[in-house]
Short mmCIF file of C-alpha atoms in Angstrom, two decimals:
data_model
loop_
_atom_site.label_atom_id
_atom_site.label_comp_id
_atom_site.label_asym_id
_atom_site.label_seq_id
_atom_site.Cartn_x
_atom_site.Cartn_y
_atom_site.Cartn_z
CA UNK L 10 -8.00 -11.62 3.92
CA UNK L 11 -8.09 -12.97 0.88
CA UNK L 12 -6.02 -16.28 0.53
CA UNK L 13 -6.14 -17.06 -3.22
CA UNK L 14 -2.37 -17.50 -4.47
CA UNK L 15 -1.15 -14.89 -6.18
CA UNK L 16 -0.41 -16.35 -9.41
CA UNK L 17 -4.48 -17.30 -9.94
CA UNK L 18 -5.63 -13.93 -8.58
CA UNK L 19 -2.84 -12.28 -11.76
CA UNK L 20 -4.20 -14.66 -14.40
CA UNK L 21 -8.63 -14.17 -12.88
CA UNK L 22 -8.20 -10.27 -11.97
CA UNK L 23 -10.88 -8.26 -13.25
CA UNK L 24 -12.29 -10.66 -15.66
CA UNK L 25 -15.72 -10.21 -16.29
CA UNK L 26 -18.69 -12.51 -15.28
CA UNK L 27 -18.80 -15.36 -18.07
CA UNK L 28 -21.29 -15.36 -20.88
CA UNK L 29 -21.90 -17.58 -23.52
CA UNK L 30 -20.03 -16.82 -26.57
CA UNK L 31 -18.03 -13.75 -25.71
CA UNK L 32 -14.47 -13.76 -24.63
CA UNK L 33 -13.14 -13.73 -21.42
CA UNK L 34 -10.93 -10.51 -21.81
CA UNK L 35 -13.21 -8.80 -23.50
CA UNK L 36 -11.53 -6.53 -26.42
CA UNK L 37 -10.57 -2.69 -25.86
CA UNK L 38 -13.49 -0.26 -26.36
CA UNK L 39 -13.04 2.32 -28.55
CA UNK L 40 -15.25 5.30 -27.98
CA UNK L 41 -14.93 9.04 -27.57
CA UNK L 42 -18.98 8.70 -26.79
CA UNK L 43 -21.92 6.58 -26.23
CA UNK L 44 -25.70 6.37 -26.56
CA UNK L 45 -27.18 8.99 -24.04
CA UNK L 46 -30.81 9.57 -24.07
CA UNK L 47 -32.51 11.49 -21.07
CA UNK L 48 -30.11 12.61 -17.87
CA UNK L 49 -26.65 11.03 -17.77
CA UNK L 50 -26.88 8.55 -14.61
CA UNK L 51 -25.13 5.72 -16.53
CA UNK L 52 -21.50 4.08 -16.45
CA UNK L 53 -20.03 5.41 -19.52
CA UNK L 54 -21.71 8.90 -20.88
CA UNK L 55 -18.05 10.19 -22.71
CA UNK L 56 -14.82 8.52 -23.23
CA UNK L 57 -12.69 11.18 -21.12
CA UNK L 58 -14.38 10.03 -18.31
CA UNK L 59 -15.21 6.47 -18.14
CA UNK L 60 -14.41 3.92 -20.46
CA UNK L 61 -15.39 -0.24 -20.30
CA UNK L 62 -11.48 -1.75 -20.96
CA UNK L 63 -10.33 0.80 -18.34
CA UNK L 64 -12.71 -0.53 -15.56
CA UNK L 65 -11.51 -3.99 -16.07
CA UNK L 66 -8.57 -3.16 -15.39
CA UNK L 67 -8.81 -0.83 -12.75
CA UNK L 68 -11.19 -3.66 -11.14
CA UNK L 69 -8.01 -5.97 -11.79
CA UNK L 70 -5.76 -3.44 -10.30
CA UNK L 71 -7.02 -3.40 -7.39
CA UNK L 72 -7.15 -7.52 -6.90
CA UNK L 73 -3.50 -6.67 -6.72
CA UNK L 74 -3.32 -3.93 -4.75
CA UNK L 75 -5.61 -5.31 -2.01
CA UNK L 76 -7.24 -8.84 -1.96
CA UNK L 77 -10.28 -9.18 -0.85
CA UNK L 78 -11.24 -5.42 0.50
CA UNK L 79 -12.99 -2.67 -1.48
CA UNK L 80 -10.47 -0.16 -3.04
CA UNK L 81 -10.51 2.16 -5.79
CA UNK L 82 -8.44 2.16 -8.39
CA UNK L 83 -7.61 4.78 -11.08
CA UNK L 84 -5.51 4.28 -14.56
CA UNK L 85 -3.57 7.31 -16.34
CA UNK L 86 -1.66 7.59 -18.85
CA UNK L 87 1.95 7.09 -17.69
CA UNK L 88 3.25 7.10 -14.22
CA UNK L 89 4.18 10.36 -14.03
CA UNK L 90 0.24 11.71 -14.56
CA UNK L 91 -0.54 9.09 -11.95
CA UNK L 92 2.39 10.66 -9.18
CA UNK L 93 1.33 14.26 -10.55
CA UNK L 94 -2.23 13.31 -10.00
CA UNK L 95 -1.61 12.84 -6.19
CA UNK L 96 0.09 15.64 -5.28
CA UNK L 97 -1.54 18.32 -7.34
CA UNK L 98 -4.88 16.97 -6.03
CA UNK L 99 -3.87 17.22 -3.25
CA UNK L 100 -1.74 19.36 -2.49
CA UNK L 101 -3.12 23.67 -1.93
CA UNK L 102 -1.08 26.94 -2.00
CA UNK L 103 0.17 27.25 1.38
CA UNK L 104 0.41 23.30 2.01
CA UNK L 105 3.87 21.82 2.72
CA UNK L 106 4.43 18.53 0.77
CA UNK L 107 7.54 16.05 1.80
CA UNK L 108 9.57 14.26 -1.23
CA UNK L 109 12.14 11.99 -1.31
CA UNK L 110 15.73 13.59 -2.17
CA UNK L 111 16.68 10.18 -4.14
CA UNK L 112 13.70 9.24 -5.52
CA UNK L 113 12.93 9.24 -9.24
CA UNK L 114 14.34 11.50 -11.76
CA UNK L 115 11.24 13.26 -12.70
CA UNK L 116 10.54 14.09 -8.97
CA UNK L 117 12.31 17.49 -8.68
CA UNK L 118 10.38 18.93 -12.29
CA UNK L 119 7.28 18.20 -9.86
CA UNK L 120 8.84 20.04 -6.99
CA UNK L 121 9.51 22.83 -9.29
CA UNK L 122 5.63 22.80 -10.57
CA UNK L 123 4.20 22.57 -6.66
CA UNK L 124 7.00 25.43 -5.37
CA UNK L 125 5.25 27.41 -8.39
CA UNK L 126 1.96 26.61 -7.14
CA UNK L 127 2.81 28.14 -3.72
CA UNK L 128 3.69 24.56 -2.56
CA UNK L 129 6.62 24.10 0.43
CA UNK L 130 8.16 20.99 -0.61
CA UNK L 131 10.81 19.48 1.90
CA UNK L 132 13.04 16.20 0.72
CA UNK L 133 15.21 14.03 3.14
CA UNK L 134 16.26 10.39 2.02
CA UNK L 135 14.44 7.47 2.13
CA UNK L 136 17.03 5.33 4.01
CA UNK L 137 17.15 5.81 7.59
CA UNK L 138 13.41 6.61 7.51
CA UNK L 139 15.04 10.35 7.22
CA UNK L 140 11.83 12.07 5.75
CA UNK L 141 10.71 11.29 9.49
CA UNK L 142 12.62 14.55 10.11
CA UNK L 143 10.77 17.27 8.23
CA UNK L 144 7.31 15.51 8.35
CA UNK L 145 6.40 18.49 10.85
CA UNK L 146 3.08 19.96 9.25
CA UNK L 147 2.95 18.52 6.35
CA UNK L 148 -0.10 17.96 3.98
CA UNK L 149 1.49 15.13 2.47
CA UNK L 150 4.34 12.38 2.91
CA UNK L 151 5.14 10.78 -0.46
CA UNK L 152 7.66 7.85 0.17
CA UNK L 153 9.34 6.04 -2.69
CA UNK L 154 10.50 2.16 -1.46
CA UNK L 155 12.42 0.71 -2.65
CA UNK L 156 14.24 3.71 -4.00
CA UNK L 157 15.27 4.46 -7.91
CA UNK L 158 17.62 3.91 -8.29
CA UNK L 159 19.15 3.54 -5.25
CA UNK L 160 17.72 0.67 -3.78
CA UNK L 161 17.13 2.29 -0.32
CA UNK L 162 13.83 0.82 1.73
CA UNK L 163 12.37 2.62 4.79
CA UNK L 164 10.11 1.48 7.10
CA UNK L 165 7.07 2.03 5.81
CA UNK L 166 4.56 1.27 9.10
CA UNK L 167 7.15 3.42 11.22
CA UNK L 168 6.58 6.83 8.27
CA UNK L 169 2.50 6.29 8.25
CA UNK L 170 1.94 5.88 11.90
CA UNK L 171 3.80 9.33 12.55
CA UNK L 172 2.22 11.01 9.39
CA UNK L 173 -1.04 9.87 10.49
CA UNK L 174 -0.52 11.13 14.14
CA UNK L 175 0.11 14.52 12.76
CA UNK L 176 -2.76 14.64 10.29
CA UNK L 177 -0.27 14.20 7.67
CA UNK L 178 -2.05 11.93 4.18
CA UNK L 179 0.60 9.25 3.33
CA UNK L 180 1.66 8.47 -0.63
CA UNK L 181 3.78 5.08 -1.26
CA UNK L 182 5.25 5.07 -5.16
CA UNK L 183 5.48 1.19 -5.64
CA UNK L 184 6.96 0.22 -9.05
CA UNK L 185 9.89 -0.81 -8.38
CA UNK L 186 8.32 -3.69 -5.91
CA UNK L 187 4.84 -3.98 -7.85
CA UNK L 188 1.77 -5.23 -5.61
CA UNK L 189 3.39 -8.82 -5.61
CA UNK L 190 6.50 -7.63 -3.85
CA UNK L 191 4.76 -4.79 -1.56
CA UNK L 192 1.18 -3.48 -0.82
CA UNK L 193 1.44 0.47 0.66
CA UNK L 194 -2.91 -0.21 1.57
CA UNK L 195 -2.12 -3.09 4.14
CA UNK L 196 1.42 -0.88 5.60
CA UNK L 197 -1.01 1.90 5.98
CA UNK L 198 -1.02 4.28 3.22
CA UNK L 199 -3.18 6.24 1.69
CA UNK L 200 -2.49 6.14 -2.03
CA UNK L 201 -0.32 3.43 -3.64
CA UNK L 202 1.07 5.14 -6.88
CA UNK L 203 2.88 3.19 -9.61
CA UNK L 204 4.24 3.46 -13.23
CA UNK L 205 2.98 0.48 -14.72
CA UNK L 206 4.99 0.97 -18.07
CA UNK L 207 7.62 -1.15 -15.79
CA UNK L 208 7.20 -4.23 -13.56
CA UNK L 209 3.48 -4.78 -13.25
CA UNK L 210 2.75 -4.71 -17.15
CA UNK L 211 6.19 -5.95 -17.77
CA UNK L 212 6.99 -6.09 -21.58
CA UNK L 213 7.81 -2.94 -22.46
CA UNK L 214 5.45 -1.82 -24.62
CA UNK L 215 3.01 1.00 -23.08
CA UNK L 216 3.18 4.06 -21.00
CA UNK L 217 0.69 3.18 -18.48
CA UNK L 218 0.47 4.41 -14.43
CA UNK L 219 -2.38 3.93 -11.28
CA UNK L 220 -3.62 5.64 -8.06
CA UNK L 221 -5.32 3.09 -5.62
CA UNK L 222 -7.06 4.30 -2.73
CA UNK L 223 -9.16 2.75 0.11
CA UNK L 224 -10.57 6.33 0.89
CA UNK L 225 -13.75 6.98 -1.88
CA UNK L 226 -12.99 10.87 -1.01
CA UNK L 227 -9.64 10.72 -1.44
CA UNK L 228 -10.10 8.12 -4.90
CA UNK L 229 -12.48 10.92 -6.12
CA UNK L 230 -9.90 13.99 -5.76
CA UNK L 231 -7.54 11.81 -8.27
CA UNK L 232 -10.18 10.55 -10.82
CA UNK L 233 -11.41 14.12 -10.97
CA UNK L 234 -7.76 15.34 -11.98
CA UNK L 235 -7.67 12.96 -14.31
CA UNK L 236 -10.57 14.15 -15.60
CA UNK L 237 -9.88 17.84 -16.17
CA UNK L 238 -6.40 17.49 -17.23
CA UNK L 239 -7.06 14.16 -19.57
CA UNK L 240 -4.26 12.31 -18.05
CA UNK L 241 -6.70 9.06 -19.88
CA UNK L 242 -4.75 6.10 -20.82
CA UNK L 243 -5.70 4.66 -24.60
CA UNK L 244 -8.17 1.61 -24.38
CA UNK L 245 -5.45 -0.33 -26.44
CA UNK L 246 -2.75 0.09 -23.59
CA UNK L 247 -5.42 -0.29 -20.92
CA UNK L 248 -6.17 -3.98 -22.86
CA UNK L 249 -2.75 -4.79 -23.52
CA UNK L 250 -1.83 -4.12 -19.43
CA UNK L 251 -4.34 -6.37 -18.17
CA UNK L 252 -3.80 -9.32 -20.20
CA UNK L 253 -0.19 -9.09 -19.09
CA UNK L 254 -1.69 -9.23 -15.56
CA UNK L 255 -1.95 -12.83 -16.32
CA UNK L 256 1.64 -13.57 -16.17
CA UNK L 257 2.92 -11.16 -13.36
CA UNK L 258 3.34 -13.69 -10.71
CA UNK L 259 5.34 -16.03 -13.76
CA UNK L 260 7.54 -13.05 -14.68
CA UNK L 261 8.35 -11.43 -11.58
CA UNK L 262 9.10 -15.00 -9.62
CA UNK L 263 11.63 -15.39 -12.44
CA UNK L 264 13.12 -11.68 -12.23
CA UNK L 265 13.63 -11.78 -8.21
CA UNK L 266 15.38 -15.19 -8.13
CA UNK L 267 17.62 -14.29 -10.88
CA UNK L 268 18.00 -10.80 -9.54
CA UNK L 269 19.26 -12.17 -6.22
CA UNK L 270 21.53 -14.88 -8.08
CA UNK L 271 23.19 -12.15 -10.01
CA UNK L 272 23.83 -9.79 -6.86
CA UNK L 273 25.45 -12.68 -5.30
CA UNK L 274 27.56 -13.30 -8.14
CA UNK L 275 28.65 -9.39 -8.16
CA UNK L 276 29.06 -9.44 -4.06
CA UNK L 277 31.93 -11.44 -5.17
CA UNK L 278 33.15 -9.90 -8.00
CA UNK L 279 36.07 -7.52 -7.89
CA UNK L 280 36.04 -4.25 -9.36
CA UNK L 281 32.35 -3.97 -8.24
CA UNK L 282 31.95 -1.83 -5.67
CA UNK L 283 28.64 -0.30 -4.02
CA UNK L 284 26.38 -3.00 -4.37
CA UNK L 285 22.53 -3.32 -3.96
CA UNK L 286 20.04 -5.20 -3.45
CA UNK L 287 17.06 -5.19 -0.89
CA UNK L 288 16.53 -8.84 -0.86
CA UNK L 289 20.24 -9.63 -0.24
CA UNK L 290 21.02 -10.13 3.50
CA UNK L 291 23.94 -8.72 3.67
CA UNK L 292 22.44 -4.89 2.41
CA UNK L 293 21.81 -2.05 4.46
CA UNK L 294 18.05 -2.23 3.51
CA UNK L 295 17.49 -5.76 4.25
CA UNK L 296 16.00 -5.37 7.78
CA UNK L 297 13.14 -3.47 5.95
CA UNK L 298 12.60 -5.04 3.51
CA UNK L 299 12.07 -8.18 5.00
CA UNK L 300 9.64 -7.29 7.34
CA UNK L 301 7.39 -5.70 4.75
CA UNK L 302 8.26 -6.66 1.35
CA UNK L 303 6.86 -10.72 -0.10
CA UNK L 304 9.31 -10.35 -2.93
CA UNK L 305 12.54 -8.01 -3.82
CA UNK L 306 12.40 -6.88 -7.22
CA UNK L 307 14.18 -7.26 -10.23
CA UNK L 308 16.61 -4.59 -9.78
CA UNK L 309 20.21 -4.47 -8.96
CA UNK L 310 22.56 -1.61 -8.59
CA UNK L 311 26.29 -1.27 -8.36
CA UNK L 312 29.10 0.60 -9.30
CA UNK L 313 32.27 0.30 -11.48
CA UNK L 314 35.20 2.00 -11.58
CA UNK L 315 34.81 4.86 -13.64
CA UNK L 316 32.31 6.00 -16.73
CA UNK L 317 34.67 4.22 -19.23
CA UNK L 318 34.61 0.48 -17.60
CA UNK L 319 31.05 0.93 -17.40
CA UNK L 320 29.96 2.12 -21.04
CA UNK L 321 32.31 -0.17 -22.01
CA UNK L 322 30.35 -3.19 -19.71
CA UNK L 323 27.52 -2.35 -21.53
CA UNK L 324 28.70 -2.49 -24.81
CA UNK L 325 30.20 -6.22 -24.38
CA UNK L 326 26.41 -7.68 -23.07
CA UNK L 327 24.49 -9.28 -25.26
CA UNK L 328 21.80 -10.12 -23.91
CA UNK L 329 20.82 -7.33 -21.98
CA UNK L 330 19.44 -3.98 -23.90
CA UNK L 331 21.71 -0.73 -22.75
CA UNK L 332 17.74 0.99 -22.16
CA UNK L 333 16.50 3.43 -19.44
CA UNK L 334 13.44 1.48 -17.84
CA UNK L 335 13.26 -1.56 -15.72
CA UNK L 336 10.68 -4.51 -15.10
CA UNK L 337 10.44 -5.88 -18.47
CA UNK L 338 11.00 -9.61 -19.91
CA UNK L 339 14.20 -8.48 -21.49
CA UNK L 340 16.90 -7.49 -18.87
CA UNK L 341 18.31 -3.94 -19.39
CA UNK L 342 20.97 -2.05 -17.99
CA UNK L 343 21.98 1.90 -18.11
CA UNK L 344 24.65 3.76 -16.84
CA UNK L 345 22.28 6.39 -14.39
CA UNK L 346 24.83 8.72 -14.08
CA UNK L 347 24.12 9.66 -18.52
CA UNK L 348 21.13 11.50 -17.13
CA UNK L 349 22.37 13.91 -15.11
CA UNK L 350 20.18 14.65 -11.82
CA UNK L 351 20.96 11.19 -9.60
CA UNK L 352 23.28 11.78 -7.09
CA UNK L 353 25.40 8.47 -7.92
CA UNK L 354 29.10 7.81 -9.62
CA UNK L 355 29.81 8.02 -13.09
CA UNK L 356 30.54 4.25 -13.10
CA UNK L 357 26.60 3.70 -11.17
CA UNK L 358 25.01 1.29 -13.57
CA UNK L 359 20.94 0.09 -12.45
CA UNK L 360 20.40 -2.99 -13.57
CA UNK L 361 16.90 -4.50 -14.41
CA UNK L 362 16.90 -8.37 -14.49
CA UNK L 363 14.08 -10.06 -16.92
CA UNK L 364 12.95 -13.45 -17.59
CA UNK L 365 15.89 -14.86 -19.22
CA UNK L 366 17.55 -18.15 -18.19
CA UNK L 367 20.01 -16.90 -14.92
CA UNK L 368 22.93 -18.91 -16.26
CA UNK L 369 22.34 -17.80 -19.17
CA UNK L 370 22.34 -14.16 -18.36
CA UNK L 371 24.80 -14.56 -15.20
CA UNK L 372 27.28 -16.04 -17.62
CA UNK L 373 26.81 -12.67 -20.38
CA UNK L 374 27.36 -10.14 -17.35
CA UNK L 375 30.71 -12.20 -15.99
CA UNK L 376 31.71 -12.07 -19.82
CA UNK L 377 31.04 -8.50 -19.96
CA UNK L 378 32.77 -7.63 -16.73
CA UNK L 379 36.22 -9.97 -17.71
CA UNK L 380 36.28 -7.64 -20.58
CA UNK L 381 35.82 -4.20 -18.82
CA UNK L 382 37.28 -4.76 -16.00
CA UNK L 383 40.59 -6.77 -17.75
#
């Protein structure tokens, strides 16, 4: 096991080796082709398939992912071509496939795409390691911990031992937690899937998403869907994500401190009801997530009152952006329940803590809540 600290293996992750006079982030490539003469045995033959700024990053991926062991990493364009990579790899006509029932919002459009494809999918929730229940021939268990946005955590170990006893290939979506706060590899799973447009790049900027495998067999089945569908992230956004690498460790200490600070503040708080938090003692999901997650994440949920207290909480902040994604610098907050398709309240609000001061930003929610709650 690797025992560099986190924070220097974010800011030395797939640099290159050092040579005199060139940088030491190389710039993006940009190429849609290269010199080929003769057969095409080299790294890069077409820009579809390979390109340099991609395997920097997917070298600096998996640093993350899994310190110190050999792992294969593999960049898309978004999250959701990374999560649709996985299943329609590997998932066949005839195959039964296990979701989530509260995972993310885009999950049931991919249900409807593998039920087309002659796909059973089953979905139980994630708390109460439910999906335990249906796992009974399945091709594939894809677990999403901690849950968006519910905040629900199973027991991650518990799932991939049974899958694994039944033959069963075991998926762990981790962007919520980001490989500082979780790694699926070392709890047993097969593919750790993430959208990296939130946490683990951070500033809100790209679309980005990765597949990391131990299994080369299992690495290849993705990279070759990326391949014929052209799921390819842009050498610019592949850049721009791994120099934020350098500051995850920074940004995400910040965001999980403040994020438990500010679900203390709301445990006492009344008016707020249906509070979460993984890393708070007192929540249902904080007997799993302390035995497998390092950090908590930078997201809280809760509920007010009704859809009027809470559009009118998020019109009083001021220093939090009324947005839809979560991991970035700048705190952002949404009422979930806008978007139709979460099972939560009309007064649900997710709420994504960034790197501002937290008495700063502790002080603009208790401001916001005097006001909407009277």
């Amino acid at each position: 096991m690797d025992s560099t600290g986190d924070g220097t293996r974010a800011v030395r992750a797939g640099l290159p080796e050092p040579e005199q006079f060139e940088p030491t982030l190389p710039g993006p490539v940009f190429a849609a082709h290269f010199h080929l003469s003769g057969e095409p045995v080299g790294p890069y033959t077409y820009g579809r398939d390979t390109n340099p700024t991609w395997t920097l990053l997917e070298r600096a991926i998996g640093e993350l992912e899994a310190p110190g062991e050999s792992v294969e990493t593999t960049v898309f364009a978004s999250g959701m071509a990374a999560i649709s990579a996985v299943l329609l790899s590997q998932a066949r006509s005839g195959d039964v496939v296990v979701l989530p029932d509260d995972g993310y919002q885009a999950l049931p459009l991919v249900r409807e795409q593998l039920e087309a494809y002659g796909v059973e999918v089953r979905t139980a929730p994630t708390g109460g390691d439910a999906q335990l229940a249906v796992l009974e021939g399945a091709k594939l268990l894809w677990i999403e911990t901690p849950s968006n946005p519910g905040l629900d955590v199973c027991d991650v170990r518990r799932l991939v031992e049974a899958a694994h006893a039944a033959g069963t290939l075991v998926a762990v979506d981790n962007t919520l937690a980001t490989p500082l706060g979780q790694r699926p590899l070392e709890l047993g799973a097969d593919f750790s899937v993430a959208s990296d447009t939130k946490g683990l790049t951070g500033h809100g900027d790209i679309l980005l998403g990765h597949v990391t495998c131990r299994d080369a067999a299992l690495a290849a089945g993705v990279r070759r869907w990326r391949k014929v569908v052209g799921a390819i992230p842009g050498p610019m956004e592949a850049w721009l994500a791994h120099r934020s690498l350098a500051t995850l460790e920074l940004r995400v200490d910040r965001q999980c401190a403040t994020a438990l600070t500010l679900a203390e503040v709301l445990g006492d708080r009344p008016g707020v009801t249906g509070l979460r938090y993984p890393g708070l003692p007192t929540d249902p999901s904080y007997p799993n997530a302390v035995r497998q997650m390092r950090r908590f994440g930078s997201v809280v949920s809760f509920v007010l009152p009704d859809r009027e207290r809470a559009e009118r909480f998020l019109a009083e902040l001021r220093l939090v952006d009324d947005a839809t994604s979560f991991g970035g610098l700048r705190s952002t907050a949404e009422r979930r329940a806008r978007w139709g398709g979460d099972a939560v309240p009309e007064g649900f609000i997710r709420f994504s803590v960034g790197a501002e001061n937290a008495p700063d930003l502790i002080a603009d929610v208790q401001r916001a809540l005097d006001i909407a709650l009277g």
